[in-house]
Coordinates of C-alpha atoms and ligand atoms in Angstrom, one line a residue:
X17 CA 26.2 22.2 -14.7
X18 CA 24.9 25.2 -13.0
X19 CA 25.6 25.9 -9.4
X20 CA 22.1 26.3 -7.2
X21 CA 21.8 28.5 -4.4
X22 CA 22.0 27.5 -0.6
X23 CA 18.8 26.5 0.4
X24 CA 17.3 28.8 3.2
X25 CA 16.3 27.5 6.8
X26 CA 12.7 28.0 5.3
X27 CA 13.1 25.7 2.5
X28 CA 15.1 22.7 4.5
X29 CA 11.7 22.8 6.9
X30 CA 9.3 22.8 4.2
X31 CA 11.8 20.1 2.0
X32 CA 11.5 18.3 5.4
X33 CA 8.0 18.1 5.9
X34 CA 6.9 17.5 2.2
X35 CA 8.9 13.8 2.5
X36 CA 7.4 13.4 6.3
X37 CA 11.0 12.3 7.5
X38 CA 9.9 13.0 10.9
X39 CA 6.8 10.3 10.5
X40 CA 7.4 6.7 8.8
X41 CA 7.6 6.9 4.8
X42 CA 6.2 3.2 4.1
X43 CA 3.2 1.8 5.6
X44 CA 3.0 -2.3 6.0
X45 CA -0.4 -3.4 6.3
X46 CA -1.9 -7.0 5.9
X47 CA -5.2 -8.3 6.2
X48 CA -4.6 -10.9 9.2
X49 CA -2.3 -11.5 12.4
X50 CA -1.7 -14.9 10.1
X51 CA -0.4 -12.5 7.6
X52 CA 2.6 -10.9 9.9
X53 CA 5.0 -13.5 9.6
X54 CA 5.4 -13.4 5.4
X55 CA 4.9 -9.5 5.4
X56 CA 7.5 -8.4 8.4
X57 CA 10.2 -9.5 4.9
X58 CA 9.1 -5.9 3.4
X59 CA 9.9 -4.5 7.1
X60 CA 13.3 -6.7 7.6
X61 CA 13.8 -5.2 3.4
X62 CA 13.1 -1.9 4.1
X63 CA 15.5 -1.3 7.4
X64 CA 18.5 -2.0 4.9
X65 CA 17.3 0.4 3.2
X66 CA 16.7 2.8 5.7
X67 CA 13.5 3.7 5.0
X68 CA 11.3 4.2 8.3
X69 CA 8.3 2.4 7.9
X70 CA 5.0 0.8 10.1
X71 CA 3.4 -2.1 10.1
X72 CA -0.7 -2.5 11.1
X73 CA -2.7 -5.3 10.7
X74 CA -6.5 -4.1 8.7
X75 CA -8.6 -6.0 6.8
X76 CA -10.9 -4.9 3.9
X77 CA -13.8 -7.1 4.9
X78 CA -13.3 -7.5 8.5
X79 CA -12.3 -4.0 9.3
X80 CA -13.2 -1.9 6.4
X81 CA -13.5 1.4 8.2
X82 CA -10.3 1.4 9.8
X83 CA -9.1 0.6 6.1
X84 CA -11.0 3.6 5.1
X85 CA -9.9 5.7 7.6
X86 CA -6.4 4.7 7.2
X87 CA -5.5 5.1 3.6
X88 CA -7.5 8.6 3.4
X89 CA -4.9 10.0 6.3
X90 CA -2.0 8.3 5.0
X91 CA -0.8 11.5 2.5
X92 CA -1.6 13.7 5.6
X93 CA 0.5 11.1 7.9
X94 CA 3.6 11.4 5.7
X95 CA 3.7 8.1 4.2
X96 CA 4.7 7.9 0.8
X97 CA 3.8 4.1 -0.3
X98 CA 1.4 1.7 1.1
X99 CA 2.6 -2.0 0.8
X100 CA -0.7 -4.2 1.7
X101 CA -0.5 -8.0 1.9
X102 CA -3.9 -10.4 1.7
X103 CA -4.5 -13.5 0.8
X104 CA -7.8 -15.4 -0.5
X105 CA -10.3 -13.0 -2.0
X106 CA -7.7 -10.1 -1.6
X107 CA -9.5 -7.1 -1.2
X108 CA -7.3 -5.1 0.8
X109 CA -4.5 -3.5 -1.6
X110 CA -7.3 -2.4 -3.9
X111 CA -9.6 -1.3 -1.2
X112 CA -6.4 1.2 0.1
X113 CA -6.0 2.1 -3.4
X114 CA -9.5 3.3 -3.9
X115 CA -9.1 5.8 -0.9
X116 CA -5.6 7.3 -1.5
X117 CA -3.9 8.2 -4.1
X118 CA -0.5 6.9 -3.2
X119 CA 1.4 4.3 -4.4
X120 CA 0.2 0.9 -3.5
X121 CA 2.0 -2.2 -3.6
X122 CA 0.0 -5.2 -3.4
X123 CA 1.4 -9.0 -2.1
X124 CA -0.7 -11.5 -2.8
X125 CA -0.4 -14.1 0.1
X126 CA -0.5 -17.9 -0.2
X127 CA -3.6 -18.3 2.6
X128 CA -3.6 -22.0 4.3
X129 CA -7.0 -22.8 2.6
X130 CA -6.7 -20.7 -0.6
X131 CA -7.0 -21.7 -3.9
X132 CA -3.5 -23.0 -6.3
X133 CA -0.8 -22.0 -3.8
X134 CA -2.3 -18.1 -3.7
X135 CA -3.8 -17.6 -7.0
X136 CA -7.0 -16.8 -6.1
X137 CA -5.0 -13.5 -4.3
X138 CA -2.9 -13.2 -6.8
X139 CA -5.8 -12.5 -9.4
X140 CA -7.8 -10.5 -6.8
X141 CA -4.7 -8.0 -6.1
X142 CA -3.4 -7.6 -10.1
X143 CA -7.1 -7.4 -11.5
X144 CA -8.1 -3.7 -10.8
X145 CA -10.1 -1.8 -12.7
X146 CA -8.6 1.1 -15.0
X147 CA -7.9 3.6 -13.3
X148 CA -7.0 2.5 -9.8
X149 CA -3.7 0.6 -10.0
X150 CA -2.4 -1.7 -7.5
X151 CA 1.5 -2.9 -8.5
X152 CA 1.4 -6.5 -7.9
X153 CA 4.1 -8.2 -6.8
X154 CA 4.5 -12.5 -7.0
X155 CA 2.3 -14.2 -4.3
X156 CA 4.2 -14.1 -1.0
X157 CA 7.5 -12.2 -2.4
X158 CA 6.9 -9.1 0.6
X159 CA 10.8 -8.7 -0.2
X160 CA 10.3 -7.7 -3.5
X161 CA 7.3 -5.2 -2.4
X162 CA 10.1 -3.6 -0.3
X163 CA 12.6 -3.4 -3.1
X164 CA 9.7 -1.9 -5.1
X165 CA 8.6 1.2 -2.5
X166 CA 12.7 1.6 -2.3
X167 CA 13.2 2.3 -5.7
X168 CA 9.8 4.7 -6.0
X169 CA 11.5 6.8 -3.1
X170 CA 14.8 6.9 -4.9
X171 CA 16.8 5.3 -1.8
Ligands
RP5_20 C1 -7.2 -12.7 4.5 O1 -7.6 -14.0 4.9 C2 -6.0 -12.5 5.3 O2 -5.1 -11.6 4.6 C3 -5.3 -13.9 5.4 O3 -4.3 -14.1 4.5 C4 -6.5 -14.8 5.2 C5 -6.8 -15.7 6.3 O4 -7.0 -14.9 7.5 P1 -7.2 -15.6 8.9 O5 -8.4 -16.5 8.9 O6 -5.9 -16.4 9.2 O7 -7.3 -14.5 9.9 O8 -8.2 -11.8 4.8

């Protein structure tokens, strides 16, 4: 095993930046404020991790700009994953995906009027078209989403 040389002050700062550990790594977003309760698992997940991480409430058809808005920055921000929870017609993890080219994680979330217990989210968040994956995790399992963006960051 060869021995590397000490990295310079230069390096740490740039190292430093490149992972954003001054901003939050993950970012929690879910299409309602009926949403927060099943989604705040990836949050409760992800602190015994230690992974620093927010949590915003957009929605793909309700506020699609701010969705827009949000995922294009996200790189820029420092985030490294997006985790995005919806339920009935679940637009939202694939609408981040389509502006960002991060790793999204998508929870499919059993809505009180959706269709079989949260299939109708279930197949809008795993059916993406090639080329712009969503990683789809089982309908309301936020914990696993969490365990997910943990082992894509390596911590
Ligand atoms: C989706 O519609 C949300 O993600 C939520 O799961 C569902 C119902 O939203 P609310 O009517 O409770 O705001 O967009």
């Amino acid at each position: 095993m060869s021995e590397q040389a000490p990295a310079t002050e230069t390096q740490v700062e740039a190292a430093e930046f490149e992972t954003g550990t001054d901003g939050p790594l993950v970012g929690i977003v879910m299409g309602s404020e009926s949403d927060r309760a099943t989604m705040e698992k990836a949050g409760t997940e992800l602190e015994e991790h230690g992974i620093s991480f927010e949590i915003q409430v957009m929605s793909a058809h309700r506020s699609p700009d701010l969705v827009a808005t949000y995922s294009k920055e996200a790189r820029a921000r420092g985030l490294r994953v997006i985790i995005a929870g919806a339920g009935l017609s679940a637009a939202l993890p694939g609408v981040v995906a389509a502006h960002t080219d991060l790793p999204v994680i998508g929870v499919p979330l059993a809505a009180k009027s959706g269709v079989m217990n949260g299939l109708d989210a279930l197949l809008s968040v795993a059916q993406m078209p090639p080329g712009v994956p969503v990683a789809c995790v089982g309908v309301d399992n936020a914990r696993n989403a969490a365990v997910l963006a943990a082992r894509i960051l390596g911590a």
